[in-house]
Every structure is written in structure tokens, then in C-alpha cells.
Coordinates of C-alpha atoms and ligand atoms in Angstrom, one line a residue:
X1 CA -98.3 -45.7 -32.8
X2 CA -96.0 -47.5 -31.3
X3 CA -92.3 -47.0 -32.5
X4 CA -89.4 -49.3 -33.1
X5 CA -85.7 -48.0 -33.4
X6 CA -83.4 -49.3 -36.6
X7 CA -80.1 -48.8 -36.1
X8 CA -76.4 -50.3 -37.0
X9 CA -73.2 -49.9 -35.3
X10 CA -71.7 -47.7 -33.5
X11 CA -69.1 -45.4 -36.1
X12 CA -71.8 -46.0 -38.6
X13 CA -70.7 -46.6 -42.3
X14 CA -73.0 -46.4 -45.0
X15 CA -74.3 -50.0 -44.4
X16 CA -75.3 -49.3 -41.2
X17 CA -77.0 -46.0 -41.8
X18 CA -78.0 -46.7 -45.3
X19 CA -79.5 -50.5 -44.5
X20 CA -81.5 -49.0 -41.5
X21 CA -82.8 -46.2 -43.8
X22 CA -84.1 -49.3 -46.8
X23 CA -85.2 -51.7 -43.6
X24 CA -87.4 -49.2 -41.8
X25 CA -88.9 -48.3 -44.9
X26 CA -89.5 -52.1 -45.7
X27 CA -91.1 -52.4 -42.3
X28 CA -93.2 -49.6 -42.7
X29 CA -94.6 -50.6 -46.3
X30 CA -95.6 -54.3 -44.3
X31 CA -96.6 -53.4 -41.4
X32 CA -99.3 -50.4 -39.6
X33 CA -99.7 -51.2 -36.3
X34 CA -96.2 -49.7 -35.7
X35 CA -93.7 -47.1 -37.0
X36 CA -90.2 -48.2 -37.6
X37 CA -88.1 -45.6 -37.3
X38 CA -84.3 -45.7 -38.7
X39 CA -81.7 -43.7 -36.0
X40 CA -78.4 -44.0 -35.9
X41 CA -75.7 -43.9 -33.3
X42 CA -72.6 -41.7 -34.3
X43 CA -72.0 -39.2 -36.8
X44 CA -72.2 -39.9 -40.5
X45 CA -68.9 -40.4 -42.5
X46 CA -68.5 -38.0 -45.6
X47 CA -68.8 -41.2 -48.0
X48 CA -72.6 -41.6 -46.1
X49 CA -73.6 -37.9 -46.5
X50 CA -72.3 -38.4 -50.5
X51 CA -74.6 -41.0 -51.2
X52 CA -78.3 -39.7 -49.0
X53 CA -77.2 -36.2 -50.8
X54 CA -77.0 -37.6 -54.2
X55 CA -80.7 -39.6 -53.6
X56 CA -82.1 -36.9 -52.2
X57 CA -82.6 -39.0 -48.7
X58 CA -82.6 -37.1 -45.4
X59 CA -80.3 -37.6 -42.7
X60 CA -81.7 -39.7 -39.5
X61 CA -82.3 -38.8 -35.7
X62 CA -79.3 -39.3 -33.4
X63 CA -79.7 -41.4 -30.5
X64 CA -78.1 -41.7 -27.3
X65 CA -79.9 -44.9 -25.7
X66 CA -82.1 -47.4 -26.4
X67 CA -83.4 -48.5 -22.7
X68 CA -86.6 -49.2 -22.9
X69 CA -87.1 -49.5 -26.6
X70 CA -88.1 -52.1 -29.0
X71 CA -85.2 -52.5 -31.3
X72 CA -84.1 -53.9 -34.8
X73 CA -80.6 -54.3 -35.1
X74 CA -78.7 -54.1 -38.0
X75 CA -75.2 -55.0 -39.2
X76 CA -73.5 -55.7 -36.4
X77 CA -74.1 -57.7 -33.0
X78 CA -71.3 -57.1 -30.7
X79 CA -72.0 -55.8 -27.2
X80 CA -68.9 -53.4 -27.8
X81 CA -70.6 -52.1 -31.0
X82 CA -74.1 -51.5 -30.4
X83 CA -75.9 -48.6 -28.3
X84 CA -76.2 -47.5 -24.5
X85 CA -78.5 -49.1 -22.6
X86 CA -79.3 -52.8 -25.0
X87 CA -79.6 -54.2 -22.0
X88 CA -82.7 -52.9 -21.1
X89 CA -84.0 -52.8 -24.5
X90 CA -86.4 -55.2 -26.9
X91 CA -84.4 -56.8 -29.1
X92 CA -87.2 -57.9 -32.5
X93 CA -84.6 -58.5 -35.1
X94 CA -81.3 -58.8 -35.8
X95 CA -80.1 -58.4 -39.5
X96 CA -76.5 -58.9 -40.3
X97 CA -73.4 -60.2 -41.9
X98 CA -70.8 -60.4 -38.9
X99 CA -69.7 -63.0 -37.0
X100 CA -72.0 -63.6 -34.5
X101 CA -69.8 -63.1 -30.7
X102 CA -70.9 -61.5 -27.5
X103 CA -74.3 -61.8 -28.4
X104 CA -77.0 -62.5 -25.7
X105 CA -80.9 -61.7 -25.5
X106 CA -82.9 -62.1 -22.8
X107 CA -86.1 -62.8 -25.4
X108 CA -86.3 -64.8 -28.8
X109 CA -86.0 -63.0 -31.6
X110 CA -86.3 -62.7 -35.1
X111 CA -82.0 -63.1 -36.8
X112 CA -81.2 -63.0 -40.5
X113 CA -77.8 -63.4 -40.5
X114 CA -75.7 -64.4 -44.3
X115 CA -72.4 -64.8 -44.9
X116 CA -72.7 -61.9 -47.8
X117 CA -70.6 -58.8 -48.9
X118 CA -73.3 -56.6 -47.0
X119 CA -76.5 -56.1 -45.0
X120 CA -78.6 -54.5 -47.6
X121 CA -78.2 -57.5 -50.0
X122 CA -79.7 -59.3 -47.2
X123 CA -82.6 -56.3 -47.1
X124 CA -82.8 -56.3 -51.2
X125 CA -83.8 -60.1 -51.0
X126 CA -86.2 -59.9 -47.9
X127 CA -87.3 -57.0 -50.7
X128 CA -87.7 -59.3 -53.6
X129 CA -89.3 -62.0 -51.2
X130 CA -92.3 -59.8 -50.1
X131 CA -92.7 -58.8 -54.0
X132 CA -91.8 -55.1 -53.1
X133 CA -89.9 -52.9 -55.6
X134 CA -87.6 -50.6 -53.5
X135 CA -88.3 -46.6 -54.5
X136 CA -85.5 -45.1 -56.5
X137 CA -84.5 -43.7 -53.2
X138 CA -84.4 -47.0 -51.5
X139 CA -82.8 -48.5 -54.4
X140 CA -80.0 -45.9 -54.3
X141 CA -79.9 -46.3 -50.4
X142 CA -79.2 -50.4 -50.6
X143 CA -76.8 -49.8 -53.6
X144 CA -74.5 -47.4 -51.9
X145 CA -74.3 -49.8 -48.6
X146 CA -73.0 -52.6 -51.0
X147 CA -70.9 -50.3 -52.5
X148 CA -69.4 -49.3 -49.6
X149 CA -69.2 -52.5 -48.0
X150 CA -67.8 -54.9 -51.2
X151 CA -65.4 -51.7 -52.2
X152 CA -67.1 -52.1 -55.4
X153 CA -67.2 -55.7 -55.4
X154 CA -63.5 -55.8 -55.3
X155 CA -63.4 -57.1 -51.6
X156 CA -63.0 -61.0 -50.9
X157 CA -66.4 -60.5 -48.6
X158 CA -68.4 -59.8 -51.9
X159 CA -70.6 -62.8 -53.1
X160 CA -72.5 -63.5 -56.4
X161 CA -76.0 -62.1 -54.3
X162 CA -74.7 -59.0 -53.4
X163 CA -73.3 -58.6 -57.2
X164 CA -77.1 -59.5 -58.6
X165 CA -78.7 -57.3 -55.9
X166 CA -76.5 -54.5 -56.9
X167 CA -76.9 -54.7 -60.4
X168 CA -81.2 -54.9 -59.9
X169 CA -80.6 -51.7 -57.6
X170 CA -79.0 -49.8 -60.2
X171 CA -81.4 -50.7 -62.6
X172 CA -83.7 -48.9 -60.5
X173 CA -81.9 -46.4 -58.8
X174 CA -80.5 -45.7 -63.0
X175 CA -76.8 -44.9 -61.6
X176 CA -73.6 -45.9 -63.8
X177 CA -72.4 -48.5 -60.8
X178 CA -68.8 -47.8 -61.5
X179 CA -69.0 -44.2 -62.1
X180 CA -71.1 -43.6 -59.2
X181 CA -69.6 -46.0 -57.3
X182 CA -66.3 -44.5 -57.4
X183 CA -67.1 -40.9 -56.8
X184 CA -68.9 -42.3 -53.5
X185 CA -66.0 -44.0 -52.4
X186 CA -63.4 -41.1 -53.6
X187 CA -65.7 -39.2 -51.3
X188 CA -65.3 -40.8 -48.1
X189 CA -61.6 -40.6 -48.6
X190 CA -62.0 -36.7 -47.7
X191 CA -60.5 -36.1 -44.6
X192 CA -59.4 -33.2 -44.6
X193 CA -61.8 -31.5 -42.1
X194 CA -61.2 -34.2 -39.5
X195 CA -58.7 -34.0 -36.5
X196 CA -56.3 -37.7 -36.0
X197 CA -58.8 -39.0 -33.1
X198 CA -61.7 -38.4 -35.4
X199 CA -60.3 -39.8 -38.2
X200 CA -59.5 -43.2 -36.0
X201 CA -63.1 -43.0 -34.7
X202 CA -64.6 -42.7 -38.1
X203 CA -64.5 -46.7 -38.3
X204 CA -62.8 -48.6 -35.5
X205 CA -64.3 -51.3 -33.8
X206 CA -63.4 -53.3 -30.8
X207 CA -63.1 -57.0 -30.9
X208 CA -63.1 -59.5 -27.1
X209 CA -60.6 -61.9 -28.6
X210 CA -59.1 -65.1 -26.4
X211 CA -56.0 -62.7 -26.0
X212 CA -57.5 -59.3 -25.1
X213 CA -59.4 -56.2 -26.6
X214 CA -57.8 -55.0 -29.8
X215 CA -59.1 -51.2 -31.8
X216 CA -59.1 -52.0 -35.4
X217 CA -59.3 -49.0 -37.1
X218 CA -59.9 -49.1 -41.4
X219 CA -59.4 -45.7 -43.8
X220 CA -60.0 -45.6 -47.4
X221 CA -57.4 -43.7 -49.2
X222 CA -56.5 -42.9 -52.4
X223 CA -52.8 -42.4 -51.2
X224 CA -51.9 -43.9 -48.3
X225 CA -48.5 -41.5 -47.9
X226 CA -50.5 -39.2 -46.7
X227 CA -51.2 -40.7 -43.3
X228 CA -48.2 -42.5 -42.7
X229 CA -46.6 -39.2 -42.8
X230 CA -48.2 -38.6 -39.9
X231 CA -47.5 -41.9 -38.1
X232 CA -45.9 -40.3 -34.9
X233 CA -49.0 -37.8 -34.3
X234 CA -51.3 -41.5 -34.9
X235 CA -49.2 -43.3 -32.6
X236 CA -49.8 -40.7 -29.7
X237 CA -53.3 -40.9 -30.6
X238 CA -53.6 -44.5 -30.3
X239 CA -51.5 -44.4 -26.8
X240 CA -54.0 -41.9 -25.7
X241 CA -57.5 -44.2 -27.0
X242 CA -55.4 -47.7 -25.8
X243 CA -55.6 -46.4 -22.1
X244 CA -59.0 -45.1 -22.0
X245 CA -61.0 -48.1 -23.6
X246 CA -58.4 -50.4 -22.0
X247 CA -56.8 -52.3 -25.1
X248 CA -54.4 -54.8 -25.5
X249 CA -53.6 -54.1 -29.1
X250 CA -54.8 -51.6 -31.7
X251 CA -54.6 -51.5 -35.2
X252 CA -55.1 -48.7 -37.8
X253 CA -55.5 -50.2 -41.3
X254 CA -55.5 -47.8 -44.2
X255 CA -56.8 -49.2 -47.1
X256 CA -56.0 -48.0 -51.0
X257 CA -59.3 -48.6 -52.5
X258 CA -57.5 -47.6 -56.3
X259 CA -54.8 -50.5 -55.5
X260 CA -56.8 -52.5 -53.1
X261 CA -53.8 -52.9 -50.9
X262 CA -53.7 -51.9 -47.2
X263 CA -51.1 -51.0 -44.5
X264 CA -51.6 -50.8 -40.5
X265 CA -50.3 -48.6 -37.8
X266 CA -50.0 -50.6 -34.9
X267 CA -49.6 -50.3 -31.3
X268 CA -50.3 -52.1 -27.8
X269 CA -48.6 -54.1 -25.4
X270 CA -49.7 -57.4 -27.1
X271 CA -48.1 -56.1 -30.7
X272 CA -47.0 -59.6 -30.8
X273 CA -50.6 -61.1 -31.4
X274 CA -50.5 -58.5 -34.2
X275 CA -47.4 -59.7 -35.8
X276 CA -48.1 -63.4 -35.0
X277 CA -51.5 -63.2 -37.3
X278 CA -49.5 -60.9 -40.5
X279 CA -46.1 -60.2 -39.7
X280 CA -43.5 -58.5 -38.0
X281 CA -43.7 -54.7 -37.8
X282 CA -41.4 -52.6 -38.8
X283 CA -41.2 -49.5 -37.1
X284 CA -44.6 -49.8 -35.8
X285 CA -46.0 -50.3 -39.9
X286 CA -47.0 -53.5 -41.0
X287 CA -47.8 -53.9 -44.9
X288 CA -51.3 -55.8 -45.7
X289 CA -50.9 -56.2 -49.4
X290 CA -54.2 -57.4 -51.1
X291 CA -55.9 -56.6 -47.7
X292 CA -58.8 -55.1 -47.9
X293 CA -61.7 -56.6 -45.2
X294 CA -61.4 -56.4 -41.5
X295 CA -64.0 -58.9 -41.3
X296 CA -62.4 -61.4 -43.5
X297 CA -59.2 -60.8 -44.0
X298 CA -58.2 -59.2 -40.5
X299 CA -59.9 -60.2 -37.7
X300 CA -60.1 -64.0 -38.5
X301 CA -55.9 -64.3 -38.7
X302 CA -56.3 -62.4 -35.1
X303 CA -58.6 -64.2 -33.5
X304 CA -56.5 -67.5 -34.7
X305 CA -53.2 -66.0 -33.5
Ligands
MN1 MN1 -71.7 -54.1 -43.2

């Protein structure tokens, strides 16, 4: 049988692992001709092994390129994001809630692209539209992702359908939202087995904007004086990932997901674009308050600076 790979970005959160998991599965319930398969390429965060331990879902195959597969893509589009080899790969689908930028197929394909909190709200409705009722496993799978992705709705990304579609997951997946919600996110503030560099991999993405390649890097904390104790160490971390992926600009962006506040490291010889978009850094820290989304509330200001 012929199979096709799911996968989201690269530094996979739990809407790109999770969504890929609830999608494949979606696929497979349609279709029989072919087996969709979910993969992802990174390592799963500690907030993403919380959640498929707690539903009881099995971790997904690692893969290293996609040449020469059919692929479905999910939550994200960006060349810079996605895996080795697209180029010479199938793109079927595209599901996702990005901005759509560096984005070229040599095919048609299939896109489902919404302005919502998360991909899986996206995968809940395509759900509801093919009269499907995601398993308790699914269920749990889609309501984590949107968890994850709205910080428990408290996020300016998170709409009225990803609301509804959490609230119908729970229902199924019979979790307290907030008290599972919380003990998911608490999780993924673990960090404590992780060196600096991995800690800035965990979630960084790299944006092609008019003025150069910036890192943004985003951490949830539940204190943020813990890192910024540490901001020198950062900083020659940052020096040392500027040079080799050739960036103009990098940011690091903790997040307090208790006071939904954020502040961000930054570095690079354009700094100034940085500043230009929030404002001036002091000592390399700039404060972020009621900053919380990269996607809406970070890289639009950059892009405009
Ligand atoms: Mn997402």
C-alpha cells in the first residue's frame, strides 16, 4: 500500500506532532487505497511527550527526508521550516494556520489554510464535516495541540472555533480542560534536562523578512528569572547559532504562561530592526508585556519594521 508522510515543522510542538497524529488517522478512517502515515521531524518537547503519555498515544517514526515521497504538510509552510529534500517530494495537502511565505510547488495541491488559534481546530472541523467522531485518543490528541497553541485560549491567535472545538474534544476526550490543560503546559516548562542550545532549538524558527533572516526563539516559563539569569551563557549561544545559520537578527522570547507576559534576549547585527518593531533594548533584554504569539504578536511588528 502506498504510503503518504504527515508531518509539521521542523522543532515540532505539540500542534505539529499531535495534528499529524489526529490527520493521519482521519485519512486512514476515509481512505484504503493508501496508508497515511504521521512522522515527524525533530525531537518531541517534554510538553508533547506529557500529553501522547497521558492518552496513551505512541510516539511517531523520525524522519530525515522526504525526497521522493508523497507528502501532507501540516502547520507550517516555510521552506526554512519543513524537511530535507521537499523539493523532490509530492506535495497532496497543506493544512495550516501560518502565514503563507516562501511557499512554492511544482504540482496543485490540496491547502486548508484558517486564520485560527491552531491546526487541529482546522482537523476537528474537517472531523465534524465527514460526520466522524474522533476516538478518545484522537480527541485528547487535537485538544492538547490547541492547548498548546492558544496557551489555553489565553493567546490573541485563539478564535471562537478553536474554543468550540476544544470544548467538543474534551467532551470526548472527558479531561477537566483547565486542570489538564495546565499540568500539560506546566510540563513543557521542564527544562531542566536540556543544555542552552537545546533549549533555543526546542522552538525557534527562522523567518526571510525584507531586512534579513531573524531566529525567533519562544519558552514557556513559569518564572522567567530563571533564564535571564543565564543571559550571558544565552548570548554566546546565540553568537555561536547567528554564524552558522547566517542571521541577521535573533530573538529568544520567554514567555510566562501564569502571567501571560513575555521578555526576549536579543542579538544580531540588525538589533535595530528588533528595537524598531518593540523597543529599545536594554542590555540586550527587551520586555514584551502581554506578549504572547510569535505569529501574531511578533513576527508581524518585524516584518513591518
Ligand atoms: Mn500551530
Amino acid at each position: 500500500m502506498e504510503e503518504i508522510l504527515v508531518y509539521g515543522h521542523r522543532n515540532p510542538d505539540s500542534d505539529a506532532i499531535c495534528t499529524s497524529i489526529a490527520y493521519a488517522n482521519l485519512r486512514n478512517i476515509l481512505k484504503n487505497n493508501e496508508r497515511a502515515v504521521a512522522v515527524r521531524i525533530g525531537e518531541l518537547n517534554e510538553e508533547t511527550k506529557y500529553a501522547l503519555e497521558y492518552f496513551g498515544v505512541d510516539n511517531i517514526p523520525y524522519v530525515d527526508n522526504v525526497a521522493g515521497k508523497k507528502i501532507i504538510m501540516i502547520d507550517h509552510n516555510e521552506r526554512t521550516q519543513t524537511a530535507n529534500g521537499f523539493e523532490e517530494a509530492k506535495v497532496l495537502e497543506l493544512i495550516d494556520h501560518h502565514r503563507i511565505a516562501n511557499f512554492v510547488t511544482a504540482e496543485p495541491l490540496k491547502a486548508r489554510v484558517e486564520p485560527y488559534g491552531c491546526t487541529s481546530t482546522i482537523v476537528c472541523e474537517m472531523y465534524m464535516e465527514k460526520n466522524i467522531v474522533p476516538s478518545k485518543k484522537m480527541a485528547g490528541m487535537m485538544l492538547s495541540a490547541i492547548i498548546s497553541d492558544t496557551l489555553l485560549f489565553k493567546s490573541p491567535t485563539c478564535t471562537q472555533n478553536d474554543i468550540k472545538a476544544c470544548e467538543y474534544l474534551a467532551s470526548i476526550a472527558e479531561v477537566d480542560l483547565n486542570k489538564y490543560g495546565m499540568d500539560m503546559l506546566k510540563a513543557g516548562t521542564n527544562l531542566s534536562k536540556k543544555t542552552l542550545k537545546e533549549i533555543l532549538n526546542m522552538d525557534m524558527k527562522i523567518f526571510e523578512l525584507a531586512k534579513g533572516r531573524f531566529g525567533i526563539a519562544q519558552i514557556n516559563t513559569v518564572n522567567e528569572k530563571e533564564p535571564l539569569e543565564k543571559k550571558e551563557e544565552y548570548l554566546k549561544e546565540i553568537s555561536a547559532m547567528i554564524e552558522e545559520l547566517k542571521l541577521d537578527g535573533f530573538m529568544f522570547v520567554i514567555t510566562n504562561i501564569l502571567t501571560n507576559n513575555s521578555v526576549a534576549i536579543v542579538s544580531g547585527e540588525k538589533v535595530d530592526v528588533i528595537e524598531k518593531a518593540f523597543s529599545k533594548s536594554n542590555d540586550s533584554i527587551i520586555e514584551l508585556p502581554g506578549v504572547v504569539s510569535r505569529k501574531k504578536q511578533i513576527v508581524p511588528p518585524l516584518t513591518n519594521a
